[in-house]
Amino acid sequence: MAKSELPAYEQVKAFIKQRIGSGQWRPGDPVPSEAALMQQFGISRMTVNRALRELAGEGLVTRVQGSGTRVAQLHRISSKLTIRDIHEEVAERGHVHTARVLLAVREKAAAGLADSFGLRTGAVVFHSVLIHMENGVAIQYEDRYVNPAAAPAYLETDFTQTSPTLHLLRHAPLTEASYSIEACLPTLEEARELGIKRGEPCLAMMRRTVSGAHVASVARLVYPGTRYSFAGQFQA
Amino acid sequence: MAKSELPAYEQVKAFIKQRIGSGQWRPGDPVPSEAALMQQFGISRMTVNRALRELAGEGLVTRVQGSGTRVAQLHRISSKLTIRDIHEEVAERGHVHTARVLLAVREKAAAGLADSFGLRTGAVVFHSVLIHMENGVAIQYEDRYVNPAAAPAYLETDFTQTSPTLHLLRHAPLTEASYSIEACLPTLEEARELGIKRGEPCLAMMRRTVSGAHVASVARLVYPGTRYSFAGQFQA
DNA sequence: CAGTGGTCTAGACCACCGA
DNA sequence: CGGTGGTCTAGACCACTGG
């Protein structure tokens, strides 16, 4: 009707967000039903439904069929942590990314590693180790194992030109990934190659990626604590 | 028509995900138009639209009005990092959460801190420091400043019963938050209170939350590296 | 049982893009 | 201009919840 600039479903979302954000509606309180919002806004149910469905996806409300929609318990702050190809990340800061390859070989997998890949102990896996640098300063030690079944041409890559992550994204479409981040002290070799003291704390990310039926890659990424941090943001 | 168990829009999503995941459709390739998928699946456009809209929301495809839908460039792995109330988190593991309050006072804000809150230097802020324990083991040192304008009753809380995070979630509805995670060594006091050596690496999270017009809280959370890690997952 | 949300249809008008 | 996606409607049937 009106020449309103905002789509109707966005208006409904804004209305509800305002009520929640201002504290008028508290966690656990009921949100008006789709029928009620239809009437109130004079719009069709599909439109109201879309608004509520998106709010549920954002974690602001909880919907239960047959019961109703309620303001969610906001006991968690959920935000996106984006893990990106390091070359792209450095380039976006307007800096120069370079890499030094310390190792790029095929190896027989030890028992634990073979397990991670779902392979037999002693099966061949690819193993690469490199140092990533931003404007000449080492910022990441990347120790990675790759499943040949997922990326057979892995070792033919010039890792100074194409980062291992990029090669894998291109040749082994990602279907699943998991990671964990912890604090640690660098090993002797990591400290030497990163050019830091052994006592300097580091962030270590363990990452495991799955491509289709294969575990594609298992990597340990070590960042000097003083040169790197993960940041994130959240907006209601 | 068929007694298919999966909703039609989920079937469309699964179809497209399979094509992308298997590498048949590569980044930049066009995805069939809504009209084409309507025909192919024999369903209405709204249903196809929902499937494609959700895939776009998940970052798997890019949609441009007038141009079409394409497979997204998968150069980033984007996953949710969920930050939760520590009491809830410990309780969910079936463990016992306790807290020890080291400080809970009102203070005059130094220049830098006042800036963070958008207050004058010397304005009164609340300051709390506590140790969180899981089954009696210290897992987090929480050093937090709170804006009285956002949570006037903050200091009246018994933090051994209601965690600062929970109090804030209840009284200062969250509209925005940002954080960063880095590795560090604990200060003397942090090491003493956490019961760890000074050389033991820690994860430090700096968190800043906004509630409506106010910056509600600024906190530094220190976790012993050997007792904590952040984990996340991603699924295409 | 009445009320809720989950899904779906068969149309429609519009803004935008590229040829 | 035709094809694309963005939005919206006015119905519909169903599964589930709660009293």
XYZ file of C-alpha atoms (C1' of nucleotides) in Angstrom:
510
model
C 0.000 0.000 0.000
C 2.180 2.860 1.228
C 5.335 3.670 -0.700
C 7.140 2.240 2.364
C 10.768 1.624 1.565
C 11.213 -1.460 3.724
C 9.733 -4.820 2.621
C 6.794 -5.902 4.756
C 8.595 -8.910 6.243
C 11.479 -6.638 7.274
C 9.056 -4.322 8.983
C 7.661 -7.199 10.985
C 11.176 -8.304 11.899
C 12.140 -4.784 12.939
C 9.006 -4.477 15.040
C 9.766 -7.665 16.933
C 13.477 -6.948 17.272
C 12.687 -3.567 18.754
C 10.395 -5.137 21.359
C 13.024 -7.699 22.305
C 15.939 -5.305 22.216
C 14.201 -2.751 24.412
C 13.331 -5.373 26.972
C 9.554 -5.000 26.576
C 9.398 -8.657 25.607
C 11.633 -10.809 27.769
C 13.036 -14.274 27.117
C 10.250 -16.826 27.327
C 7.510 -14.311 26.573
C 5.126 -15.242 23.762
C 5.404 -13.447 20.435
C 2.067 -12.694 18.712
C 0.899 -15.542 16.529
C 1.103 -15.426 12.756
C -2.614 -14.788 12.609
C -2.353 -11.855 15.001
C 0.540 -10.288 13.087
C -1.354 -10.762 9.799
C -4.164 -8.643 11.184
C -1.915 -6.105 12.866
C 0.124 -5.424 9.743
C -2.588 -6.204 7.227
C -0.379 -8.615 5.307
C -0.625 -12.229 4.258
C 0.437 -15.153 6.354
C 3.315 -16.200 4.089
C 4.902 -12.829 4.684
C 4.517 -13.010 8.447
C 5.794 -16.557 8.331
C 8.931 -15.500 6.521
C 9.652 -12.818 9.103
C 9.251 -15.205 12.023
C 11.167 -17.975 10.299
C 14.117 -15.675 9.699
C 14.060 -14.451 13.287
C 14.124 -18.064 14.420
C 17.108 -18.664 12.135
C 18.879 -15.736 13.761
C 18.222 -17.274 17.136
C 16.038 -14.470 18.447
C 12.856 -16.483 18.808
C 11.951 -20.122 19.267
C 9.073 -21.663 17.363
C 7.236 -24.834 18.324
C 4.578 -26.211 16.057
C 1.279 -26.388 17.842
C 2.517 -24.280 20.711
C 3.647 -20.933 19.416
C 6.539 -18.527 19.074
C 8.476 -17.231 22.051
C 11.383 -14.917 22.691
C 14.488 -17.100 22.837
C 16.667 -17.454 25.892
C 19.584 -15.256 24.941
C 22.087 -17.265 26.893
C 24.453 -17.427 24.046
C 26.135 -14.981 21.821
C 26.514 -16.700 18.524
C 28.670 -15.098 15.946
C 30.314 -16.024 12.737
C 33.976 -16.798 12.844
C 35.174 -16.719 9.289
C 38.199 -18.739 8.397
C 39.710 -17.607 5.175
C 42.504 -18.415 2.852
C 45.496 -16.700 4.396
C 46.712 -15.320 1.102
C 43.399 -13.596 0.501
C 43.317 -12.287 4.045
C 46.761 -10.728 3.856
C 46.116 -9.347 0.395
C 42.933 -7.673 1.587
C 44.919 -5.779 4.200
C 46.962 -4.422 1.333
C 50.004 -6.360 2.447
C 52.263 -8.771 0.650
C 51.851 -12.466 1.316
C 54.745 -14.808 0.726
C 55.380 -18.381 1.741
C 58.418 -20.537 2.379
C 58.081 -24.272 1.827
C 59.860 -26.382 4.436
C 58.496 -29.734 3.375
C 56.357 -31.244 0.634
C 56.554 -35.013 0.518
C 54.605 -38.227 0.500
C 54.772 -40.218 3.711
C 53.461 -43.378 5.276
C 50.831 -42.475 7.812
C 51.339 -43.420 11.446
C 48.464 -45.115 13.204
C 46.768 -42.053 14.684
C 46.982 -40.035 11.513
C 45.759 -42.906 9.361
C 42.776 -43.181 11.654
C 41.890 -39.526 11.111
C 41.770 -40.160 7.400
C 40.038 -43.506 7.638
C 43.046 -45.148 5.982
C 45.178 -48.147 6.898
C 48.280 -47.539 8.973
C 51.163 -47.074 6.573
C 49.008 -45.776 3.718
C 50.568 -42.947 1.736
C 49.566 -39.401 2.654
C 50.887 -36.022 1.548
C 52.644 -33.879 4.091
C 53.493 -30.215 3.705
C 54.961 -27.691 6.079
C 55.243 -24.025 5.263
C 55.714 -20.627 6.778
C 53.385 -17.834 5.751
C 54.677 -14.301 5.870
C 52.978 -10.932 5.816
C 55.297 -8.225 4.546
C 58.182 -10.534 5.334
C 57.129 -11.258 8.911
C 56.244 -14.858 9.741
C 52.650 -15.074 10.916
C 51.714 -18.720 10.484
C 53.369 -22.116 10.655
C 51.229 -24.527 8.651
C 51.714 -28.238 9.160
C 49.298 -30.130 6.950
C 48.473 -33.684 5.949
C 46.371 -34.319 2.866
C 44.490 -37.392 1.729
C 45.715 -38.321 -1.785
C 42.275 -39.665 -2.623
C 40.794 -36.183 -2.173
C 43.500 -34.131 -3.903
C 45.795 -36.340 -5.986
C 47.681 -33.409 -7.525
C 48.393 -31.730 -4.209
C 52.172 -32.069 -4.296
C 52.445 -30.725 -7.829
C 51.350 -27.317 -6.604
C 53.821 -24.480 -6.188
C 52.827 -23.473 -2.703
C 54.581 -20.146 -2.972
C 52.012 -19.256 -5.622
C 48.929 -21.202 -4.602
C 48.377 -21.757 -0.899
C 47.486 -25.273 0.209
C 44.100 -24.004 1.361
C 43.371 -22.550 -2.036
C 44.445 -25.714 -3.845
C 42.156 -27.763 -1.634
C 39.215 -25.407 -2.066
C 39.637 -25.689 -5.791
C 40.159 -29.418 -6.084
C 38.328 -30.870 -3.119
C 35.008 -29.058 -2.711
C 34.389 -28.550 0.960
C 31.453 -30.272 2.544
C 32.344 -30.155 6.189
C 34.967 -28.737 8.482
C 35.694 -28.626 12.159
C 38.305 -26.801 14.131
C 39.436 -25.953 17.577
C 41.538 -23.095 18.826
C 43.816 -23.289 21.799
C 46.800 -21.594 23.350
C 50.133 -23.358 23.339
C 53.869 -22.883 23.372
C 55.640 -23.448 20.076
C 57.785 -26.499 19.529
C 61.504 -25.919 19.033
C 61.138 -26.065 15.281
C 58.072 -23.852 15.193
C 59.814 -21.246 17.321
C 62.897 -21.324 15.120
C 60.998 -21.013 11.868
C 58.632 -18.342 13.141
C 61.531 -16.425 14.623
C 60.106 -16.243 18.128
C 61.202 -17.322 21.588
C 60.181 -20.697 22.893
C 58.304 -19.116 25.766
C 56.167 -16.915 23.579
C 52.526 -17.993 23.624
C 50.867 -18.980 20.362
C 47.407 -19.646 19.031
C 47.062 -23.089 17.539
C 44.204 -24.016 15.305
C 43.577 -27.646 14.524
C 41.487 -27.973 11.425
C 39.967 -30.988 9.760
C 38.156 -30.759 6.459
C 35.902 -33.243 4.739
C 35.206 -33.366 1.027
C 32.477 -35.724 -0.035
C 33.321 -39.185 1.240
C 36.919 -38.365 2.179
C 38.584 -36.619 5.043
C 40.562 -34.283 2.821
C 43.015 -32.659 5.141
C 44.180 -32.344 8.705
C 46.198 -29.290 9.605
C 47.790 -27.586 12.567
C 48.201 -23.840 12.152
C 50.355 -22.017 14.671
C 50.210 -18.231 15.017
C 52.523 -16.167 17.215
C 50.295 -14.651 19.882
C 51.757 -11.211 19.470
C 51.170 -11.084 15.744
C 47.705 -12.468 15.292
C 44.232 -12.610 16.777
C 40.841 -13.857 15.756
C 38.115 -11.303 15.846
C 34.399 -11.517 15.428
C 31.271 -9.545 15.701
C 27.654 -10.081 16.456
C 24.632 -7.975 15.680
C 21.082 -8.553 16.843
C 2.195 -35.864 -4.753
C 4.578 -38.599 -3.569
C 4.606 -39.448 0.121
C 8.157 -38.062 0.103
C 9.413 -37.478 3.597
C 11.550 -34.428 2.851
C 9.862 -31.059 2.203
C 10.084 -29.977 -1.402
C 12.329 -26.992 -0.701
C 14.727 -29.275 1.178
C 14.838 -31.590 -1.794
C 15.793 -28.708 -4.043
C 18.478 -27.632 -1.581
C 19.825 -31.165 -1.324
C 19.901 -31.454 -5.111
C 21.933 -28.288 -5.485
C 24.218 -29.030 -2.559
C 25.000 -32.414 -4.039
C 25.969 -30.834 -7.353
C 28.210 -28.305 -5.660
C 29.686 -30.736 -3.157
C 30.563 -33.269 -5.819
C 32.275 -30.646 -7.926
C 29.905 -30.987 -10.898
C 29.058 -27.321 -10.463
C 32.102 -25.218 -9.740
C 32.349 -21.745 -8.199
C 31.007 -19.181 -10.654
C 28.879 -21.676 -12.558
C 25.232 -20.720 -13.049
C 22.571 -22.486 -11.020
C 19.310 -23.228 -12.887
C 16.859 -20.358 -12.685
C 13.800 -20.453 -10.468
C 11.652 -21.068 -13.531
C 13.787 -24.017 -14.608
C 13.729 -25.597 -11.159
C 9.939 -25.091 -10.963
C 9.572 -27.192 -14.067
C 12.190 -29.744 -13.131
C 10.654 -30.447 -9.712
C 7.065 -29.636 -10.635
C 6.676 -27.236 -7.721
C 5.685 -23.609 -7.369
C 8.045 -20.704 -7.588
C 7.698 -19.670 -3.943
C 9.038 -23.051 -2.934
C 11.996 -22.882 -5.286
C 12.614 -19.334 -4.142
C 12.779 -20.403 -0.529
C 15.321 -23.110 -1.323
C 17.585 -20.720 -3.232
C 17.183 -17.950 -0.685
C 18.258 -20.262 2.116
C 21.243 -21.502 0.130
C 22.260 -17.895 -0.416
C 21.939 -17.306 3.317
C 24.245 -20.240 3.929
C 26.764 -18.717 1.555
C 26.660 -21.516 -0.993
C 25.249 -19.489 -3.867
C 25.184 -15.851 -4.872
C 22.038 -14.287 -6.251
C 21.875 -11.110 -8.303
C 18.553 -9.678 -9.337
C 18.242 -9.510 -13.067
C 21.305 -11.630 -13.581
C 20.835 -14.986 -11.941
C 22.090 -17.419 -9.334
C 25.625 -18.742 -9.311
C 27.718 -21.063 -7.207
C 29.546 -18.914 -4.654
C 33.300 -18.602 -4.461
C 34.093 -20.862 -1.540
C 37.222 -19.034 -0.538
C 36.181 -18.818 3.044
C 35.017 -21.223 5.616
C 32.505 -19.425 7.705
C 31.325 -21.056 10.841
C 29.477 -20.113 13.927
C 31.501 -19.569 17.038
C 29.054 -19.619 19.886
C 29.935 -17.752 23.024
C 27.839 -18.852 25.924
C 27.273 -18.098 29.533
C 29.969 -20.058 31.305
C 27.634 -21.367 33.955
C 25.371 -22.866 31.332
C 28.299 -24.295 29.446
C 29.749 -26.050 32.461
C 26.345 -27.260 33.600
C 25.698 -28.768 30.193
C 28.808 -30.895 30.524
C 27.243 -32.269 33.687
C 29.863 -30.555 35.810
C 29.605 -28.228 38.764
C 30.212 -24.533 38.204
C 31.312 -22.353 41.092
C 32.736 -18.862 41.234
C 34.939 -16.929 43.594
C 34.547 -13.158 43.727
C 37.820 -11.271 44.001
C 36.432 -7.809 43.470
C 33.086 -6.061 43.055
C 33.329 -2.299 43.420
C 32.516 1.025 41.836
C 35.492 2.877 40.425
C 36.377 6.051 38.602
C 37.183 5.219 35.016
C 40.616 5.989 33.649
C 40.786 7.778 30.325
C 41.017 4.773 28.018
C 38.275 2.870 29.739
C 35.962 5.882 29.869
C 36.458 6.247 26.155
C 35.316 2.688 25.543
C 32.093 3.448 27.338
C 31.614 6.876 25.851
C 31.814 8.413 29.337
C 33.873 11.252 30.780
C 37.173 10.375 32.393
C 36.546 9.831 36.078
C 32.915 8.776 35.632
C 31.830 5.936 37.895
C 31.896 2.415 36.455
C 31.409 -0.981 38.041
C 34.364 -3.328 38.200
C 34.234 -7.011 39.006
C 36.852 -9.724 38.984
C 36.067 -13.361 39.512
C 37.376 -16.848 39.032
C 35.150 -19.459 37.459
C 35.673 -23.065 38.391
C 34.561 -26.315 36.838
C 34.447 -29.107 39.396
C 36.727 -27.014 41.556
C 39.328 -26.362 38.874
C 39.836 -22.750 37.820
C 39.052 -22.350 34.131
C 38.445 -18.640 33.667
C 39.635 -15.346 35.124
C 36.990 -12.756 34.361
C 37.908 -9.081 34.654
C 34.901 -6.978 33.750
C 33.848 -3.332 33.671
C 30.169 -2.458 33.435
C 28.409 0.739 32.492
C 26.066 1.735 35.354
C 23.686 3.300 32.865
C 23.124 -0.100 31.262
C 22.882 -2.241 34.407
C 22.378 -0.098 37.514
C 21.830 -3.059 39.833
C 24.938 -4.902 38.710
C 26.797 -4.799 42.006
C 23.808 -6.039 43.999
C 24.097 -9.410 42.307
C 25.524 -12.395 44.155
C 27.970 -13.460 41.464
C 28.402 -16.889 43.010
C 24.762 -17.533 42.121
C 24.230 -15.429 38.998
C 27.165 -14.989 36.667
C 27.898 -11.453 35.456
C 27.106 -12.573 31.917
C 23.711 -13.849 32.969
C 22.906 -10.692 34.920
C 23.772 -8.603 31.896
C 21.782 -10.770 29.499
C 18.785 -10.373 31.778
C 19.039 -6.673 32.484
C 20.738 -5.222 29.447
C 19.310 -6.892 26.340
C 22.113 -7.486 23.913
C 22.084 -5.645 20.641
C 25.674 -5.935 19.552
C 28.899 -7.570 20.597
C 32.429 -7.849 19.356
C 35.336 -9.888 20.543
C 38.822 -10.930 19.743
C 40.779 -13.949 20.815
C 44.498 -14.014 21.281
C 47.204 -15.946 23.022
C 49.002 -14.403 25.962
C 50.883 -15.125 29.143
C 48.986 -14.549 32.356
C 49.788 -11.612 34.597
C 51.179 -12.402 38.019
C 47.767 -12.081 39.613
C 46.019 -14.095 36.931
C 48.541 -16.897 37.269
C 48.219 -16.927 41.048
C 44.432 -16.984 41.032
C 44.161 -19.548 38.251
C 46.775 -21.699 39.952
C 49.053 -21.936 36.942
C 52.674 -21.089 36.191
C 53.503 -17.692 34.751
C 54.926 -19.258 31.631
C 51.813 -21.235 30.815
C 50.101 -19.919 27.683
C 46.520 -18.698 27.943
C 43.685 -17.766 25.654
C 42.453 -14.252 26.245
C 39.146 -13.067 24.931
C 38.383 -9.368 24.915
C 34.673 -8.827 24.694
C 32.661 -5.668 24.319
C 28.874 -5.671 24.431
C 26.401 -2.997 23.444
C 22.868 -2.714 24.725
C 20.720 -0.168 22.998
C 22.437 3.192 23.190
C 25.039 2.134 25.773
C 28.236 0.201 25.691
C 27.181 -2.168 28.458
C 30.324 -4.010 29.341
C 33.961 -4.525 28.521
C 35.574 -7.721 29.695
C 38.809 -9.633 29.521
C 38.422 -13.368 29.952
C 41.565 -15.432 30.480
C 41.539 -19.203 30.035
C 44.463 -21.483 30.865
C 45.539 -22.971 27.540
C 45.711 -26.479 28.862
C 42.204 -26.432 30.259
C 40.165 -24.811 27.558
C 39.699 -24.511 23.816
C 37.196 -23.018 21.454
C 35.724 -25.401 18.968
C 33.529 -24.909 15.978
C 32.076 -26.715 13.067
C 30.934 -26.022 9.586
C 28.607 -27.998 7.375
C 27.768 -27.358 3.775
C -11.093 -29.651 20.199
C -9.351 -24.980 18.650
C -5.111 -22.734 17.872
C -0.538 -22.995 16.432
C 3.189 -23.292 13.074
C 5.135 -26.091 8.558
C 4.487 -26.348 4.044
C 2.728 -25.454 -0.521
C 0.223 -23.353 -4.636
C -0.814 -20.389 -8.636
C -1.017 -16.604 -9.571
C 0.825 -11.316 -9.436
C 3.670 -6.813 -9.842
C 8.057 -4.872 -9.661
C 13.241 -3.731 -10.183
C 17.049 -4.983 -12.250
C 20.403 -6.905 -15.770
C 22.183 -7.861 -20.142
C 21.714 -8.021 -24.976
C 13.352 -6.182 -24.661
C 13.046 -10.894 -22.292
C 14.757 -13.242 -18.393
C 16.056 -12.898 -13.803
C 15.255 -12.576 -8.883
C 12.502 -9.820 -4.785
C 8.372 -9.544 -2.902
C 3.585 -10.400 -1.926
C -1.255 -12.465 -1.799
C -5.247 -15.423 -0.529
C -6.141 -19.234 -0.197
C -5.092 -24.518 1.238
C -3.909 -29.015 3.862
C -1.369 -30.938 7.407
C 0.955 -32.134 12.105
C 1.427 -30.878 16.343
C 0.234 -28.800 21.047
C -2.573 -27.774 24.695
C -6.502 -27.832 27.471
